[in-house]
Coordinates of C-alpha atoms and ligand atoms in Angstrom, one line a residue:
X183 CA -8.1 -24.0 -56.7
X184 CA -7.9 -24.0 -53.2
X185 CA -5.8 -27.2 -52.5
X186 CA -5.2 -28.5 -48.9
X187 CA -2.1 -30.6 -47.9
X188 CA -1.8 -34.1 -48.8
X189 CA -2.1 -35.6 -45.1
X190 CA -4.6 -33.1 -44.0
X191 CA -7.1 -35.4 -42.1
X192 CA -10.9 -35.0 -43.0
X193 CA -13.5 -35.9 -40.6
X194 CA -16.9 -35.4 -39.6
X195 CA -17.7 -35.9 -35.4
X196 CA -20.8 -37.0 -33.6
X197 CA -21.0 -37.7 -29.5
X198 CA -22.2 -40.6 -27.2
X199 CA -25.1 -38.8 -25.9
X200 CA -26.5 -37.1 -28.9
X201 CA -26.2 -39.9 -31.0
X202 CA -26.4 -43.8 -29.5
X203 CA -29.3 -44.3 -27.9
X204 CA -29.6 -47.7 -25.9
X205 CA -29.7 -45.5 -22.9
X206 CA -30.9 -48.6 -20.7
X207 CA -29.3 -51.6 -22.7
X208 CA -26.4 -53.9 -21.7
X209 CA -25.6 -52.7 -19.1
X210 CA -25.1 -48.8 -19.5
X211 CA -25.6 -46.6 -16.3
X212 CA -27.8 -43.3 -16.1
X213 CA -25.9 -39.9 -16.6
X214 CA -26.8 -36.5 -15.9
X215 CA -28.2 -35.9 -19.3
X216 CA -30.6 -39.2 -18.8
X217 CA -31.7 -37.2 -15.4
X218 CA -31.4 -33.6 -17.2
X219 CA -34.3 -34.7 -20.0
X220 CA -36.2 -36.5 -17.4
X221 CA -36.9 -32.5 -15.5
X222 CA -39.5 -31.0 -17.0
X223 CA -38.8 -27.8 -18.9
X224 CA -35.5 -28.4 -19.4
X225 CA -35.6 -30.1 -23.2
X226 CA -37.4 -28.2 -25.9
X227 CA -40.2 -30.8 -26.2
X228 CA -39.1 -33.4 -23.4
X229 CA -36.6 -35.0 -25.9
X230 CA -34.7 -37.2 -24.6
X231 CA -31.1 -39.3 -26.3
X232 CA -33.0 -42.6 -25.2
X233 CA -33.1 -43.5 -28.8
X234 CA -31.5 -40.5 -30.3
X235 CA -30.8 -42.0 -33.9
X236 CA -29.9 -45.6 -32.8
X237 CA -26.5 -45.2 -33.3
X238 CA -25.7 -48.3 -31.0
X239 CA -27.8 -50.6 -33.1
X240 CA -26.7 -49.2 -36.7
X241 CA -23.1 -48.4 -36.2
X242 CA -22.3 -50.7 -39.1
X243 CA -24.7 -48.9 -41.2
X244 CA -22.8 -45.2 -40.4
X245 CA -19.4 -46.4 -40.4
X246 CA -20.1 -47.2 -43.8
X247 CA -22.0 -44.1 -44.7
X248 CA -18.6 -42.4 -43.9
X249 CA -16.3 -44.5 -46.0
X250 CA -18.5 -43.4 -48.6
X251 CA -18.1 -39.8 -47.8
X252 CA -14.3 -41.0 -47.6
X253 CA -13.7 -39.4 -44.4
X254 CA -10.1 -40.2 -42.8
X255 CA -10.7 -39.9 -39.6
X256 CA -14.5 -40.4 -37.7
X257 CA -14.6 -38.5 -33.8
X258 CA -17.4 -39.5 -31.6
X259 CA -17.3 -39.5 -27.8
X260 CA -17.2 -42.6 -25.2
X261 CA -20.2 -42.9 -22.8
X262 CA -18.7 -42.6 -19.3
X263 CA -21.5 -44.4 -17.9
X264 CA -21.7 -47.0 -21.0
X265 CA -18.3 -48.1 -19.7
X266 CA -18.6 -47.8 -15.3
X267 CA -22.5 -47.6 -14.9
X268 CA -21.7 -46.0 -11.3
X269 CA -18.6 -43.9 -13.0
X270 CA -16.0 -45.9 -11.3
X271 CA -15.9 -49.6 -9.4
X272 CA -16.9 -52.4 -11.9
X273 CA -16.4 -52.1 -15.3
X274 CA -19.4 -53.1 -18.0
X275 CA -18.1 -55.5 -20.1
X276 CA -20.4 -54.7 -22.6
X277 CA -20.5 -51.5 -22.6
X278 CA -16.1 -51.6 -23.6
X279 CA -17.3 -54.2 -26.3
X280 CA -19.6 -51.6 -28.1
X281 CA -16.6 -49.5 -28.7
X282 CA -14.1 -52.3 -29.6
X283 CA -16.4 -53.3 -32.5
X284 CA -16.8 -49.7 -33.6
X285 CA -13.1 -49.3 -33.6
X286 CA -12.7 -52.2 -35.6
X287 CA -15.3 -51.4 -38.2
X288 CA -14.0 -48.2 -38.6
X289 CA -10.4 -49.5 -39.1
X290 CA -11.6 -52.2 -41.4
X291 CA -13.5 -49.2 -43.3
X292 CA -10.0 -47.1 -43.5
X293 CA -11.4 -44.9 -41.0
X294 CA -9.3 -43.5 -38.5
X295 CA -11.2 -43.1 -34.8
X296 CA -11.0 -40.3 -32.8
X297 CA -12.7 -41.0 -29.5
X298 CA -13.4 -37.9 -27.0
X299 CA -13.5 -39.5 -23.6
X300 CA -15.8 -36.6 -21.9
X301 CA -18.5 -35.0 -24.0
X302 CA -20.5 -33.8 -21.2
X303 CA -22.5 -37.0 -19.9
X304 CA -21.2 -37.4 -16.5
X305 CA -22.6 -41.2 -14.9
X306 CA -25.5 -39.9 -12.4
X307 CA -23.6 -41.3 -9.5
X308 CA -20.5 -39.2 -9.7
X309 CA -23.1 -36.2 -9.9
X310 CA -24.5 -37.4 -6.8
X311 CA -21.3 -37.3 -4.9
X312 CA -21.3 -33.4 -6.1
X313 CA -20.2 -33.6 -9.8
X314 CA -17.3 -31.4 -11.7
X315 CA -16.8 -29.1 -8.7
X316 CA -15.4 -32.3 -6.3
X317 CA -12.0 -32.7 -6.7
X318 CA -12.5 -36.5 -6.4
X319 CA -14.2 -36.5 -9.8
X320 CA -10.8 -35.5 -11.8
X321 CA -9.3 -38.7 -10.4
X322 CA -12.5 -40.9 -11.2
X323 CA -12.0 -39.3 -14.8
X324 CA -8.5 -40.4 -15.3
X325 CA -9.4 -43.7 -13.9
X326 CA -11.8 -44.2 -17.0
X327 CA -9.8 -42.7 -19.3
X328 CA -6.5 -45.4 -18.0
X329 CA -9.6 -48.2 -18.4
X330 CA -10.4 -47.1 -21.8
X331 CA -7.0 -46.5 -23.2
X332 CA -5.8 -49.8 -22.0
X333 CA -8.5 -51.2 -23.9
X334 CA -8.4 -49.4 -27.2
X335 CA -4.7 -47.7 -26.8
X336 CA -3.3 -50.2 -29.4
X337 CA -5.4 -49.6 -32.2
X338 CA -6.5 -45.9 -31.6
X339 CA -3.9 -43.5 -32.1
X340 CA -5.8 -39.7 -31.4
X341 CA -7.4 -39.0 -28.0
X342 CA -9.3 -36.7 -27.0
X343 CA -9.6 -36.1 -23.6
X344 CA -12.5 -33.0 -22.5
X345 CA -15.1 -31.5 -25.0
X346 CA -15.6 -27.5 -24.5
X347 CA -15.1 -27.6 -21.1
X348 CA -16.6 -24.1 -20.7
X349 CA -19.7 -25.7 -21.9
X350 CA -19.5 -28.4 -19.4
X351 CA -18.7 -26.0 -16.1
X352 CA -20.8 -23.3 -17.3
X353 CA -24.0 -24.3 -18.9
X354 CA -23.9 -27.3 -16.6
X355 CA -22.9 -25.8 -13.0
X356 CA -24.0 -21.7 -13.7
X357 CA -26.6 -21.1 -15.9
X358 CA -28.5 -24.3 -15.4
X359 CA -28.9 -25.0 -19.2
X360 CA -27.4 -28.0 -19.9
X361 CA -27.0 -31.1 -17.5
X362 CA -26.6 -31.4 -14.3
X363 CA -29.3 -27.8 -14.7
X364 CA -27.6 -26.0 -11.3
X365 CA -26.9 -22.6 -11.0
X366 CA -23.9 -21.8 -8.6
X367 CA -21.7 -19.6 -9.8
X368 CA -18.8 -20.6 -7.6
X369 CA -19.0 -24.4 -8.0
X370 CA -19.3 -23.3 -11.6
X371 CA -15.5 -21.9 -11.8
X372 CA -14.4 -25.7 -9.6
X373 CA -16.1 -27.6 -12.0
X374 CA -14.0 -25.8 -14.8
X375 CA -10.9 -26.5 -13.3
X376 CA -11.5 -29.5 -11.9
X377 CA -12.2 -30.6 -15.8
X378 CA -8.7 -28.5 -16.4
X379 CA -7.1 -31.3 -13.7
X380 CA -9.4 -34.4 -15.0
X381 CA -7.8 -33.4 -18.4
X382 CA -4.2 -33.4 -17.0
X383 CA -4.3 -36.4 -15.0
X384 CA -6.4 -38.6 -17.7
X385 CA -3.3 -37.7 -20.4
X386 CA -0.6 -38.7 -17.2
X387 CA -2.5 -42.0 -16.9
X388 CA -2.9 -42.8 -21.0
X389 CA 0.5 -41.1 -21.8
X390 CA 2.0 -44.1 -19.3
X391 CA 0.2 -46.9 -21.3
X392 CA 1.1 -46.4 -24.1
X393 CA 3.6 -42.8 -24.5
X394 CA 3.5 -43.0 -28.6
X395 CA -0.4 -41.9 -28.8
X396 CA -1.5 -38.4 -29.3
X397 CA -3.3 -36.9 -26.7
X398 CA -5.0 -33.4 -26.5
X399 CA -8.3 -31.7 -25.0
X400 CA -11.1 -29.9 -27.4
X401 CA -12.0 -26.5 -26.3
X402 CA -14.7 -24.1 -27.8
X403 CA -13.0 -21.0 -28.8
X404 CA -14.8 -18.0 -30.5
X405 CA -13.6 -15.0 -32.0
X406 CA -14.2 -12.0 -29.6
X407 CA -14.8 -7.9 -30.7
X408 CA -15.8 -4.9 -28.9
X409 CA -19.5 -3.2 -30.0
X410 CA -17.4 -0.1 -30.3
X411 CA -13.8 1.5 -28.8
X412 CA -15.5 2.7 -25.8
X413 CA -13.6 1.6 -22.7
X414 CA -16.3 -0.1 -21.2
X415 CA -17.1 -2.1 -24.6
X416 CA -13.1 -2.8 -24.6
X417 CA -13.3 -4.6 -20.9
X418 CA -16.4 -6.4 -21.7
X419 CA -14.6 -8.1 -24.7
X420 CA -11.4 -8.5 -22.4
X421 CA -13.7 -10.7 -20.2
X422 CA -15.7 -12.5 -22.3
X423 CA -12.2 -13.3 -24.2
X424 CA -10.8 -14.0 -20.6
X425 CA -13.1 -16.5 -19.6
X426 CA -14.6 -18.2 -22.9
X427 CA -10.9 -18.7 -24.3
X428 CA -8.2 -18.2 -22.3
X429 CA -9.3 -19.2 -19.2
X430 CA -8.5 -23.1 -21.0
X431 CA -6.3 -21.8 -23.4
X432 CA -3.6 -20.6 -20.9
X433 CA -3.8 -23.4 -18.4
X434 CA -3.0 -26.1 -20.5
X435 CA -1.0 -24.3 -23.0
X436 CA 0.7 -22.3 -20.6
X437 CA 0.5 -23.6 -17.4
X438 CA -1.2 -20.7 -15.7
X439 CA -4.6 -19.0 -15.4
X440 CA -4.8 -15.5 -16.6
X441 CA -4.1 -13.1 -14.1
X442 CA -6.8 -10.7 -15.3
X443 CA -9.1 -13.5 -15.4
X444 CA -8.4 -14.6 -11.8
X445 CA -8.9 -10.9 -10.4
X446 CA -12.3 -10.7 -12.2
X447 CA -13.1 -14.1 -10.4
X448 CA -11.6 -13.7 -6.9
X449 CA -12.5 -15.5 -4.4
X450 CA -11.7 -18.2 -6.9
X451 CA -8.3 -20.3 -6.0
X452 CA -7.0 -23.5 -6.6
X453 CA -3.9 -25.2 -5.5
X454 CA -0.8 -24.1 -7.1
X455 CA 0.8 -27.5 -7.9
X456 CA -2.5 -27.8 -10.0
X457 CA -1.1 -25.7 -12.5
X458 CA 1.2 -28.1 -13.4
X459 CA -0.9 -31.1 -13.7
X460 CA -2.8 -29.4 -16.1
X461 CA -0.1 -28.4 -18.6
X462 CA 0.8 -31.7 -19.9
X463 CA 2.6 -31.6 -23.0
X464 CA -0.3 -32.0 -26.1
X465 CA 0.5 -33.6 -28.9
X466 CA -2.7 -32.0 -30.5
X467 CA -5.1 -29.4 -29.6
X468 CA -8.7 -29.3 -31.0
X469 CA -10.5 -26.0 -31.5
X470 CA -14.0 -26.4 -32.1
X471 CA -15.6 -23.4 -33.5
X472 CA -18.9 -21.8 -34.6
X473 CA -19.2 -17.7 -34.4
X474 CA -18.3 -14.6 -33.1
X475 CA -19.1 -12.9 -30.0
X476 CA -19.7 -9.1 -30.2
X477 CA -20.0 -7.5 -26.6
X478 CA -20.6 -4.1 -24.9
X479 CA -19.9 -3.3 -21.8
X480 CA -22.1 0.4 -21.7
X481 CA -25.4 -0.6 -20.2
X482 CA -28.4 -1.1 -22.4
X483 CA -30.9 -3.8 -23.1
X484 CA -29.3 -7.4 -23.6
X485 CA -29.8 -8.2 -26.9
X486 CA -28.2 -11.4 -27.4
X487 CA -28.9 -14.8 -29.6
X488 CA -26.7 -16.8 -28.0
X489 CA -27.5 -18.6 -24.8
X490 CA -24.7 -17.5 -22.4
X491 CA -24.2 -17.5 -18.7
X492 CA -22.1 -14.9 -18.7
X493 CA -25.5 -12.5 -18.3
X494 CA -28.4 -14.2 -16.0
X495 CA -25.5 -16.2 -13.7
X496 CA -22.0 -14.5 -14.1
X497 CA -19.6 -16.3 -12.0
X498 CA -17.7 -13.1 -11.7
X499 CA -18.6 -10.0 -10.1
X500 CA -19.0 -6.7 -10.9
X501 CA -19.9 -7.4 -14.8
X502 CA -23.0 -7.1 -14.8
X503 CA -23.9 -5.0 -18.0
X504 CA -21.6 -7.1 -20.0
X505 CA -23.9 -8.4 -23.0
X506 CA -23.7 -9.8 -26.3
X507 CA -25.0 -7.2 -29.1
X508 CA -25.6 -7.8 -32.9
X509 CA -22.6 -8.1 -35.2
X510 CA -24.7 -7.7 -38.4
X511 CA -24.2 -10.7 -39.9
X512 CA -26.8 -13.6 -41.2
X513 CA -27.3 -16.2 -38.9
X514 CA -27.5 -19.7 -39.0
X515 CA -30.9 -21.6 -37.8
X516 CA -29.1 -21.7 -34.2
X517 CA -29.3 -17.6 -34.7
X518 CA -25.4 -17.7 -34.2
X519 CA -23.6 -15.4 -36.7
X520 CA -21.5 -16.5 -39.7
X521 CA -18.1 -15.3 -39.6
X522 CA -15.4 -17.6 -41.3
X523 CA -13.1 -15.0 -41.1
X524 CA -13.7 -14.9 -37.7
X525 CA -11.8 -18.6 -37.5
X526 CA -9.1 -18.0 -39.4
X527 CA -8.6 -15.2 -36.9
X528 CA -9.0 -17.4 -33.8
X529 CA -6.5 -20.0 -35.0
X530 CA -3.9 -17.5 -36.2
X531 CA -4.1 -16.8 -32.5
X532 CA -3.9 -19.8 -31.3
X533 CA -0.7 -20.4 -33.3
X534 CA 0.5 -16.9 -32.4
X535 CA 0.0 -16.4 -28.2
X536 CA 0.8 -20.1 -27.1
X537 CA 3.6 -22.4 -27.6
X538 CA 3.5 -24.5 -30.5
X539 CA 1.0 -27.4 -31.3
X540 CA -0.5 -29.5 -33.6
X541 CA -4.1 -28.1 -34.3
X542 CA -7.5 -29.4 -35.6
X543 CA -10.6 -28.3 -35.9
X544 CA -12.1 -30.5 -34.0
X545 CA -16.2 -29.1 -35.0
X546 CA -17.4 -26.6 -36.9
X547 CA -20.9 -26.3 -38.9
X548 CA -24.4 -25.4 -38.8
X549 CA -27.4 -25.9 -37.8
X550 CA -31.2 -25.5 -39.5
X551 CA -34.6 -26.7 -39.0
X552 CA -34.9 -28.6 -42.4
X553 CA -36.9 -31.6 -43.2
X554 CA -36.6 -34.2 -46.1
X555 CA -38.6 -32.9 -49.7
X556 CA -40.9 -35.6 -51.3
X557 CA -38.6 -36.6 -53.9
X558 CA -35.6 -37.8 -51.2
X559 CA -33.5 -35.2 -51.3
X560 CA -32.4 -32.2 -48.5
X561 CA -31.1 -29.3 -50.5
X562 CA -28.8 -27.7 -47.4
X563 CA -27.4 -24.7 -49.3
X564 CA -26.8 -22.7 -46.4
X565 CA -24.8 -25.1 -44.7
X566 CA -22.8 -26.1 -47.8
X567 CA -22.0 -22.2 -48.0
X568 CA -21.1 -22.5 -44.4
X569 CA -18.6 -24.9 -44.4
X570 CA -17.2 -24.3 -47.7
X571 CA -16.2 -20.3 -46.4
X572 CA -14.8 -21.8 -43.3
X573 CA -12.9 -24.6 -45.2
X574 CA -11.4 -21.4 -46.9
X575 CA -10.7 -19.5 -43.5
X576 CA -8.9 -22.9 -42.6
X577 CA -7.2 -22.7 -45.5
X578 CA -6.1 -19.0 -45.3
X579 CA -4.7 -20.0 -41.8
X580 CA -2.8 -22.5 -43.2
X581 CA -0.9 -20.3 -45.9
X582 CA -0.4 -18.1 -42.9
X583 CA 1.8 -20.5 -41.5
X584 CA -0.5 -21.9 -38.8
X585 CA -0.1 -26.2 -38.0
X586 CA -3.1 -26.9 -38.7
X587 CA -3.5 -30.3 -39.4
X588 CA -7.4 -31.4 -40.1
X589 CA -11.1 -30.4 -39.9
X590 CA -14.1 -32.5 -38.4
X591 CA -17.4 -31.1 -39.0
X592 CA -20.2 -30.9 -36.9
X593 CA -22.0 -33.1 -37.5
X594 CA -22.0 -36.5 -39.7
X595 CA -25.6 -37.0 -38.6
X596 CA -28.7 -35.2 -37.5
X597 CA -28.9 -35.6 -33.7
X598 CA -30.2 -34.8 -30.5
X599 CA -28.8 -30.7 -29.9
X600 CA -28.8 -30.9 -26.0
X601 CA -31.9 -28.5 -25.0
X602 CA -33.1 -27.8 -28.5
X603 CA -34.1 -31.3 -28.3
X604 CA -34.4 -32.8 -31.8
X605 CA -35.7 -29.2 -33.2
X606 CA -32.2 -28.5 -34.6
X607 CA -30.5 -30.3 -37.3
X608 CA -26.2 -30.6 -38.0
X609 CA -26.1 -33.7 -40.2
X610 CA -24.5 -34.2 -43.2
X611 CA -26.8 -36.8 -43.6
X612 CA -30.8 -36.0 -42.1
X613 CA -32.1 -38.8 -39.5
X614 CA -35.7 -39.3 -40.4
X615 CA -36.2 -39.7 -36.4
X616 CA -39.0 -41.7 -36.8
X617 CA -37.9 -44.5 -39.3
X618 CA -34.2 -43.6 -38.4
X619 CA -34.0 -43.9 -42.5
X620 CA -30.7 -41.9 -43.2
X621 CA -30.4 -39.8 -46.0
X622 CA -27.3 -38.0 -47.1
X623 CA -28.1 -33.9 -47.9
X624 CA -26.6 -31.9 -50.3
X625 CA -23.8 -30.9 -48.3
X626 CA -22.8 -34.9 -47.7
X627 CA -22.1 -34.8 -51.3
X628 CA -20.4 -31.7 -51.8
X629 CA -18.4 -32.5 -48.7
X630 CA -17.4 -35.9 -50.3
X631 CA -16.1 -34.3 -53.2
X632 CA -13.7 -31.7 -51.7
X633 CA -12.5 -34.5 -49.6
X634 CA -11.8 -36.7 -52.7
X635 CA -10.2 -33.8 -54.7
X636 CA -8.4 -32.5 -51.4
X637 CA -9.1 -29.0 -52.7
X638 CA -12.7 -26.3 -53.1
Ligands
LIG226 O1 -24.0 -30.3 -30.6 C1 -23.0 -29.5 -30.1 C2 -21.8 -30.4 -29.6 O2 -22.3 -31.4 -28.8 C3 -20.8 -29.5 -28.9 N1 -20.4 -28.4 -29.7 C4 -21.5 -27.6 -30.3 C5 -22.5 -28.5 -31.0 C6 -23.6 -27.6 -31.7 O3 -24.2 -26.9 -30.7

């Protein structure tokens, strides 16, 4: 049997956006990802998180759905623009009170919250004074964060302070894919390290309410090989490494940006005594992880499933055959390969190459394009084997001496996937979306199991 350690925290996570719906009720301001959906083109079928699965009308409903799973510990995101409609000035009353009765029920339920203060929906009007890559943004950042944390800081214990910021500066500011949809490579790189300072000044702020609380960021890691031992595939795995991981990984672990990484992005600078705001000292670190990359650097047609800027935008120069190329492995319905092995790898590096921390996986899953049979039931097989062999791989990097501490799948619920719309399902549990009947899969079940047993 493959037992886990008594303490290890089991969770599942969800975020604001993809998830609450209530976009225009009590109070809550636009975001970018309101606006994004509202472009045509940009969301597979114009969906849009208006509704999303009604989280903000049945919270009571899911926080229940996860004592029942028995999950110790639930990690969903605070709307920015829930909380300041205009991103800063006057608070919403209301919009605090949503999340002061979700922390409750999920105490009363034995559920331990996890909020993420960023997951990516920036309130419209701090995009309108230029977004990620103005400085001033950091500063409005840690301003909500201090407001938040002075409201739930007694009763919530883990925070969270940036989701995958590469997804956020990259997707968002270079290849246009995600919200706010521009494409400008250089305000790309300010907007990542402007997140990298919002991160460092929002833990200052909490750390000074209230110093016992744990406080960390979530970054998207992935486990990075060359196509082959060619030179050129050897650099083109150097990069992609350089900017997908360490480029977050060093900075706050470190308190520096890797030189290589810094050469390949010249003219990119920031000011030195940034460094040190960055690197506060984290009392956890989530790594939220999904797949491999495999990448050549010898020119030859680009061949990639994964959605990157790294090809049609690169905010570096003189990369431009760098691709991503088959690793040979099955897929999951996102086309992104399955390699478990490939996390046990990344967190073994974690624990190796950076001064110790307490880590988490903070997501981790799969999704499909399933649908509901007649008789009720959604048999998920791939995803159960999908999280059982990464479960294993976090198990492996336990007994290889690595602090990790917990696992959060993604996701408890079916939800909105960002530009795959609705078209792409996460749950545990399927979201008819048009009844917004919930109804645990297979893999709810098999997940509540392991957690009750502790073991696979
Ligand atoms: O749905 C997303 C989540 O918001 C961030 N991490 C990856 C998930 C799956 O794409």
């Amino acid at each position: 049997m493959t037992v886990f350690p008594e303490d290890f925290t089991w969770g599942a996570a969800t975020a604001a956006y993809q998830i609450e719906g209530a976009a225009a009720e009590d109070g809550r301001g636009p975001s970018v990802w309101d606006d994004f959906c509202r472009t045509p083109g940009k969301v597979l079928n114009g969906d849009t998180g208006d509704v999303a699965v009604d989280h903000y009308h049945r919270y009571r409903d899911d926080v229940a759905l996860m004592a029942e799973l028995g999950l110790s510990a639930y990690r969903f995101s605070i709307s920015w623009s829930r909380v300041l409609p205009d991103g800063a000035g006057a608070p919403n009353p209301a919009g605090l009170d949503f999340y002061r009765r979700l922390v409750d029920e999920l105490l009363e339920a034995g559920v331990q919250p996890w909020p993420t203060l960023y997951h990516w929906d920036l309130p419209s009007a701090l995009e309108k004074a230029g977004g990620w890559p103005e400085r001033d943004t950091a500063h409005r950042f840690a301003d909500y964060a201090a407001l938040v944390h002075q409201a739930l800081g007694d009763r919530v214990r883990h925070w969270t302070t940036v989701n995958e910021p590469w997804c956020a500066a990259f997707l968002g500011y270079a290849s246009g894919e995600h919200a706010p949809g521009r494409r400008d490579a250089a305000a790309s790189l300010d907007a990542a390290h402007h997140l990298m300072v919002g991160h460092g000044l929002a833990v200052q702020a909490m750390r000074a309410q209230q110093p016992g609380n744990r406080f960390g960021a979530a970054v998207n890691l992935y486990a990075v090989s060359p196509a082959t031992d060619d030179p050129a595939d050897l650099d083109a795995a150097r990069r992609i490494d350089g900017l997908q991981n360490r480029f977050f990984l060093d900075p706050l672990l470190l308190g520096r940006y890797p030189e290589d990484v810094l050469a390949d992005l010249e003219p990119f600078g920031f000011a030195p005594a940034d460094a040190g705001t960055i690197a506060q000292p984290l009392d956890q670190l989530g790594v939220n992880y999904y797949t491999r990359h495999t990448v050549s650097g010898v020119p030859g047609e680009a061949t990639q499933a994964v959605s990157s800027p790294f090809s049609a935008h690169s905010p570096w120069v003189g990369a431009e055959h760098v691709r991503f190329v088959p690793g040979g492995r099955p897929v999951t319905g996102m086309g992104w390969e399955i390699d478990a092995p490939g996390l046990r790898e990344t967190l073994a590096r974690v624990a190796r190459e950076y001064p110790a921390v307490p880590l988490y996986v903070t997501e981790n899953g799969a999704g499909y394009d399933e649908h509901l049979n007649g008789d009720g039931t959604v048999h998920d097989a791939g995803r159960v084997a999908y999280l059982d062999a990464h479960l294993r791989a976090c198990h492996g990097a336990i007994a290889d001496g690595v602090p990790l501490r917990g696992y959060f799948t993604w996701s408890l619920l079916d939800n909105f996937e960002w530009a795959w719309g609705y078209s792409k399902r996460f749950g545990l549990v399927h979201v008819d979306y048009a009844t917004q009947r919930r109804v645990p899969k297979d893999s709810a079940r098999w997940y509540a199991e392991v957690i009750r047993r502790g073991a696979l």
